[in-house]
Amino acid sequence: MSLGPLAHLLAAVLALGTSTTSDAQKGSQVNDLVVMGKVENGLTYEVLDEFGMNVRITARFTISRVVTGRLTPPVIKIRYIAHGDMPTDREVELRLRRSDDGIYLVCSEGGGRGYICD
C-alpha cells in the first residue's frame, strides 16, 4: 500500500516532534542549570559605569522547579548585570552557571540581564 503525499507530509511533521526548548535552555553547557523561581530584592549593588546604567546585583533566588541540571538547595544567591532589579512579583526562568565563589551567575543570551556565559 502506497502513502499519498499528504500522509508523507504528516509523517514528516510527526517525526520532527515539537520543540519545548526555552530561551534559557538554548546554549546551555553541561554544568549549567535552568531553573524556575522567584527573585527576592537585591542584597548588594555595584555600579559598573560612570552613569550608573549597568549594575552588578547579587540577590537571593528561591527555586520552584529545576528544568535542567541538578541542584540541592532551594534558595541560592545569584548575580546578574542589569539596569535595575529583576521582577519579584512573578516566576522567571534563568540559566545559571556556578562561579568560583559559589554564587550562581545568571547567563544572558546577549539581549537580557546577566552575563554572557558562552
XYZ file of N, CA, C and O in Angstrom:
472
model
N 0.844 -1.175 0.000
C 0.000 0.000 0.000
C 0.886 1.232 0.000
O 1.821 1.342 0.764
N 0.583 2.181 -0.858
C 1.388 3.390 -1.007
C 0.726 4.553 -0.273
O -0.488 4.731 -0.348
N 1.555 5.322 0.430
C 1.036 6.506 1.122
C 0.983 7.675 0.154
O 1.883 7.868 -0.642
N -0.055 8.471 0.242
C -0.162 9.650 -0.589
C 0.728 10.768 -0.079
O 1.312 10.678 1.007
N 0.876 11.869 -0.847
C 1.740 12.975 -0.458
C 1.341 13.602 0.888
O 2.198 13.973 1.682
N 0.062 13.686 1.173
C -0.397 14.259 2.439
C 0.018 13.379 3.620
O 0.457 13.873 4.654
N -0.054 12.088 3.452
C 0.342 11.156 4.509
C 1.844 11.250 4.761
O 2.307 11.185 5.898
N 2.640 11.408 3.701
C 4.090 11.577 3.856
C 4.407 12.864 4.615
O 5.293 12.895 5.471
N 3.706 13.933 4.287
C 3.913 15.222 4.973
C 3.554 15.098 6.450
O 4.312 15.541 7.318
N 2.440 14.451 6.746
C 2.021 14.258 8.131
C 3.044 13.419 8.896
O 3.407 13.735 10.024
N 3.561 12.379 8.285
C 4.572 11.530 8.925
C 5.841 12.327 9.201
O 6.475 12.181 10.257
N 6.234 13.202 8.280
C 7.439 14.020 8.463
C 7.250 15.005 9.607
O 8.152 15.201 10.426
N 6.091 15.611 9.695
C 5.815 16.562 10.776
C 5.821 15.850 12.116
O 6.401 16.333 13.092
N 5.205 14.690 12.194
C 5.182 13.933 13.434
C 6.576 13.466 13.828
O 6.913 13.408 15.007
N 7.416 13.159 12.869
C 8.780 12.713 13.162
C 9.612 13.843 13.748
O 10.503 13.623 14.556
N 9.331 15.071 13.330
C 10.069 16.220 13.856
C 9.737 16.485 15.310
O 10.577 16.925 16.077
N 8.509 16.227 15.690
C 8.088 16.499 17.069
C 7.943 17.988 17.292
O 8.088 18.800 16.390
N 7.673 18.339 18.530
C 7.537 19.744 18.882
C 8.659 20.120 19.816
O 9.050 19.362 20.681
N 9.168 21.299 19.644
C 10.271 21.775 20.473
C 9.722 22.485 21.699
O 8.893 23.371 21.591
N 10.193 22.079 22.865
C 9.809 22.760 24.102
C 11.017 23.434 24.731
O 11.009 23.745 25.900
N 12.071 23.659 23.945
C 13.280 24.283 24.447
C 13.029 25.772 24.658
O 12.673 26.486 23.738
N 13.227 26.234 25.876
C 13.041 27.649 26.181
C 14.294 28.419 25.820
O 15.351 27.848 25.555
N 14.205 29.753 25.822
C 15.367 30.597 25.562
C 16.469 30.342 26.570
O 17.645 30.353 26.244
N 16.106 30.105 27.816
C 17.104 29.862 28.858
C 17.860 28.563 28.620
O 19.021 28.439 28.985
N 17.216 27.571 27.999
C 17.859 26.282 27.771
C 18.797 26.301 26.572
O 19.734 25.531 26.517
N 18.564 27.189 25.608
C 19.401 27.245 24.419
C 20.804 27.675 24.806
O 21.000 28.623 25.536
N 21.791 26.985 24.303
C 23.176 27.325 24.576
C 23.676 26.861 25.922
O 24.773 27.209 26.326
N 22.881 26.088 26.648
C 23.307 25.608 27.962
C 24.479 24.663 27.828
O 24.549 23.871 26.899
N 25.399 24.748 28.764
C 26.501 23.804 28.836
C 26.162 22.741 29.866
O 25.202 22.870 30.615
N 26.987 21.714 29.926
C 26.705 20.562 30.769
C 26.487 20.938 32.231
O 25.590 20.431 32.881
N 27.288 21.848 32.776
C 27.184 22.188 34.189
C 26.208 23.323 34.484
O 26.030 23.691 35.637
N 25.601 23.903 33.454
C 24.629 24.971 33.665
C 23.342 24.401 34.232
O 23.016 23.237 34.027
N 22.617 25.242 34.935
C 21.302 24.893 35.447
C 20.271 25.773 34.767
O 20.529 26.945 34.525
N 19.127 25.229 34.482
C 17.986 26.031 34.042
C 16.923 25.807 35.097
O 16.529 24.672 35.361
N 16.493 26.909 35.730
C 15.572 26.814 36.853
C 14.451 27.828 36.739
O 14.572 28.841 36.065
N 13.359 27.522 37.407
C 12.233 28.439 37.545
C 12.188 28.864 39.001
O 12.486 28.075 39.895
N 11.803 30.106 39.243
C 11.683 30.557 40.620
C 11.465 32.048 40.710
O 11.195 32.715 39.721
N 11.588 32.562 41.938
C 11.359 33.982 42.206
C 12.609 34.634 42.768
O 13.290 34.070 43.629
N 12.858 35.826 42.275
C 13.974 36.631 42.748
C 13.490 37.491 43.909
O 12.413 38.079 43.845
N 14.278 37.536 44.984
C 13.989 38.464 46.074
C 14.764 39.747 45.796
O 15.619 39.780 44.915
N 14.479 40.801 46.540
C 15.183 42.056 46.330
C 16.682 41.856 46.422
O 17.169 40.975 47.133
N 17.422 42.698 45.722
C 18.866 42.586 45.687
C 19.506 42.739 47.061
O 19.041 43.489 47.906
N 20.573 41.972 47.276
C 21.335 42.049 48.523
C 22.444 43.085 48.422
O 22.705 43.816 49.366
N 23.127 43.103 47.270
C 24.193 44.087 47.053
C 24.085 44.647 45.639
O 23.594 43.976 44.723
N 24.564 45.865 45.484
C 24.558 46.561 44.201
C 25.937 47.175 43.985
O 26.470 47.824 44.877
N 26.508 46.952 42.803
C 27.788 47.552 42.455
C 27.643 48.232 41.092
O 27.408 47.568 40.076
N 27.764 49.557 41.067
C 27.645 50.318 39.824
C 28.893 50.061 38.990
O 30.020 50.170 39.485
N 28.688 49.749 37.703
C 29.805 49.366 36.838
C 30.254 50.455 35.874
O 31.289 50.299 35.229
N 29.485 51.530 35.749
C 29.895 52.598 34.837
C 29.642 53.958 35.468
O 28.970 54.069 36.483
N 30.186 54.965 34.869
C 30.102 56.306 35.456
C 28.700 56.902 35.444
O 28.425 57.840 36.179
N 27.810 56.350 34.640
C 26.449 56.868 34.563
C 25.462 56.075 35.423
O 24.304 56.438 35.532
N 25.909 54.977 35.982
C 25.030 54.156 36.802
C 24.013 53.360 36.015
O 23.003 52.921 36.562
N 24.284 53.160 34.729
C 23.332 52.441 33.870
C 23.448 50.920 34.012
O 22.483 50.204 33.790
N 24.637 50.433 34.325
C 24.841 48.992 34.470
C 25.264 48.697 35.900
O 26.225 49.269 36.395
N 24.523 47.801 36.519
C 24.746 47.488 37.924
C 24.910 45.974 38.064
O 24.166 45.202 37.455
N 25.891 45.549 38.859
C 26.050 44.137 39.198
C 25.260 43.911 40.480
O 25.556 44.508 41.513
N 24.255 43.062 40.396
C 23.333 42.850 41.505
C 23.469 41.415 42.011
O 23.473 40.471 41.223
N 23.600 41.282 43.315
C 23.560 39.971 43.949
C 22.225 39.888 44.678
O 21.852 40.813 45.394
N 21.500 38.807 44.447
C 20.160 38.649 45.022
C 19.963 37.214 45.487
O 20.734 36.322 45.148
N 18.926 37.009 46.240
C 18.526 35.673 46.674
C 17.481 35.164 45.678
O 16.619 35.918 45.225
N 17.554 33.881 45.337
C 16.649 33.278 44.368
C 16.073 32.000 44.964
O 16.822 31.122 45.400
N 14.746 31.897 45.004
C 14.065 30.712 45.516
C 13.610 29.872 44.331
O 12.805 30.314 43.517
N 14.133 28.650 44.254
C 13.861 27.766 43.128
C 12.564 26.999 43.380
O 12.395 26.372 44.418
N 11.679 27.054 42.393
C 10.444 26.281 42.477
C 10.521 25.010 41.625
O 9.836 24.035 41.909
N 11.376 25.055 40.578
C 11.486 23.887 39.692
C 12.822 23.920 38.972
O 13.249 24.953 38.485
N 13.494 22.773 38.926
C 14.724 22.627 38.149
C 14.325 22.050 36.795
O 13.746 20.967 36.727
N 14.608 22.795 35.728
C 14.262 22.353 34.377
C 15.355 21.430 33.846
O 15.067 20.355 33.333
N 16.615 21.852 33.957
C 17.744 21.000 33.578
C 18.849 21.185 34.609
O 19.018 22.263 35.178
N 19.599 20.140 34.823
C 20.687 20.196 35.786
C 20.260 19.629 37.120
O 19.167 19.087 37.276
N 21.154 19.770 38.084
C 20.898 19.207 39.407
C 21.293 20.232 40.464
O 22.381 20.760 40.445
N 20.405 20.470 41.393
C 20.655 21.458 42.430
C 20.017 20.987 43.728
O 18.884 20.541 43.731
N 20.749 21.107 44.805
C 20.216 20.669 46.088
C 19.504 21.774 46.852
O 18.346 21.603 47.203
N 20.155 22.911 47.155
C 19.464 23.899 47.983
C 18.360 24.626 47.205
O 18.541 24.973 46.057
N 17.220 24.828 47.846
C 16.121 25.518 47.168
C 16.290 27.038 47.124
O 15.623 27.706 46.361
N 17.189 27.574 47.950
C 17.451 29.018 47.946
C 18.940 29.220 47.718
O 19.767 28.664 48.429
N 19.264 30.019 46.689
C 20.657 30.266 46.336
C 20.879 31.761 46.141
O 19.923 32.532 46.049
N 22.133 32.154 46.059
C 22.476 33.528 45.689
C 22.796 33.548 44.205
O 23.471 32.664 43.688
N 22.261 34.583 43.525
C 22.543 34.772 42.110
C 23.171 36.145 41.917
O 23.003 37.042 42.757
N 23.900 36.288 40.813
C 24.494 37.587 40.466
C 24.188 37.849 38.999
O 24.316 36.961 38.162
N 23.754 39.075 38.709
C 23.455 39.436 37.326
C 23.785 40.898 37.098
O 23.950 41.679 38.036
N 23.921 41.262 35.826
C 24.184 42.644 35.437
C 22.933 43.162 34.752
O 22.387 42.506 33.860
N 22.472 44.326 35.187
C 21.245 44.882 34.632
C 21.181 46.378 34.903
O 22.064 46.940 35.549
N 20.127 46.993 34.420
C 19.859 48.409 34.709
C 19.127 48.545 36.029
O 19.123 49.604 36.636
N 18.469 47.493 36.463
C 17.701 47.513 37.710
C 17.344 46.110 38.131
O 17.732 45.126 37.498
N 16.608 46.000 39.228
C 16.220 44.708 39.777
C 15.342 43.909 38.814
O 14.565 44.479 38.052
N 15.455 42.596 38.903
C 14.526 41.716 38.194
C 13.172 41.799 38.900
O 13.121 42.131 40.083
N 12.100 41.455 38.198
C 10.781 41.476 38.849
C 10.717 40.468 39.990
O 11.240 39.367 39.884
N 10.077 40.870 41.069
C 9.947 39.986 42.229
C 8.525 39.450 42.384
O 8.280 38.634 43.264
N 7.629 39.883 41.524
C 6.218 39.523 41.660
C 5.796 38.340 40.799
O 4.638 37.974 40.771
N 6.757 37.729 40.098
C 6.407 36.601 39.242
C 7.603 35.671 39.093
O 8.730 36.050 39.333
N 7.318 34.442 38.675
C 8.381 33.467 38.449
C 9.118 33.787 37.155
O 8.504 34.248 36.189
N 10.410 33.525 37.154
C 11.229 33.688 35.968
C 12.007 32.402 35.731
O 12.222 31.618 36.644
N 12.411 32.208 34.486
C 13.254 31.074 34.140
C 14.649 31.623 33.879
O 14.811 32.560 33.102
N 15.651 31.041 34.534
C 17.021 31.515 34.411
C 17.955 30.371 34.073
O 17.779 29.253 34.544
N 18.972 30.683 33.267
C 20.089 29.754 33.062
C 21.204 30.230 33.963
O 21.593 31.396 33.923
N 21.714 29.348 34.805
C 22.699 29.712 35.819
C 23.980 28.917 35.638
O 23.948 27.758 35.237
N 25.086 29.563 35.960
C 26.393 28.901 35.976
C 27.075 29.246 37.280
O 27.210 30.417 37.630
N 27.502 28.239 38.006
C 28.131 28.454 39.312
C 29.511 29.084 39.137
O 30.327 28.604 38.357
N 29.767 30.146 39.890
C 31.069 30.811 39.842
C 31.990 30.218 40.899
O 31.565 29.418 41.747
N 33.248 30.612 40.863
C 34.231 30.086 41.806
C 33.893 30.420 43.256
O 34.264 29.687 44.161
N 33.187 31.537 43.477
C 32.842 31.920 44.848
C 31.525 31.310 45.339
O 31.043 31.632 46.419
N 30.934 30.417 44.537
C 29.721 29.716 44.955
C 28.428 30.419 44.596
O 27.349 29.860 44.766
N 28.513 31.643 44.099
C 27.318 32.377 43.670
C 27.026 31.997 42.217
O 27.940 31.844 41.411
N 25.755 31.837 41.893
C 25.371 31.459 40.540
C 25.213 32.703 39.669
O 24.496 33.637 40.028
N 25.906 32.697 38.512
C 25.802 33.795 37.556
C 24.609 33.543 36.647
O 24.420 32.433 36.153
N 23.813 34.584 36.425
C 22.686 34.494 35.512
C 23.232 34.692 34.108
O 23.838 35.725 33.813
N 23.038 33.704 33.250
C 23.545 33.763 31.879
C 22.527 34.457 30.987
O 21.334 34.193 31.067
N 23.019 35.318 30.142
C 22.182 36.046 29.201
C 22.454 35.530 27.807
O 23.551 35.072 27.501
N 21.487 35.643 26.963
C 21.663 35.281 25.560
C 22.090 36.497 24.754
O 21.962 36.511 23.545
N 22.557 37.533 25.401
C 23.050 38.712 24.709
C 22.103 39.895 24.762
O 22.515 41.023 24.614
N 20.836 39.675 24.976
C 19.897 40.782 24.971
C 19.181 40.967 26.292
O 18.342 41.840 26.433
N 19.538 40.157 27.278
C 18.819 40.222 28.546
C 19.734 40.581 29.693
O 20.842 41.056 29.503
N 19.242 40.347 30.877
C 20.027 40.619 32.071
C 20.971 39.459 32.319
O 20.583 38.312 32.209
N 22.187 39.764 32.675
C 23.099 38.694 33.052
C 24.436 38.762 32.377
O 24.816 39.757 31.778
N 25.164 37.680 32.500
C 26.499 37.533 31.953
C 26.421 36.769 30.638
O 25.574 35.904 30.470
N 27.347 37.045 29.735
C 27.479 36.250 28.538
C 28.316 35.040 28.924
O 29.515 35.156 29.134
N 27.707 33.898 29.065
C 28.388 32.696 29.566
C 29.002 31.858 28.460
O 29.710 30.909 28.738
N 28.710 32.144 27.217
C 29.223 31.305 26.136
C 30.509 31.847 25.576
O 30.857 32.948 25.652
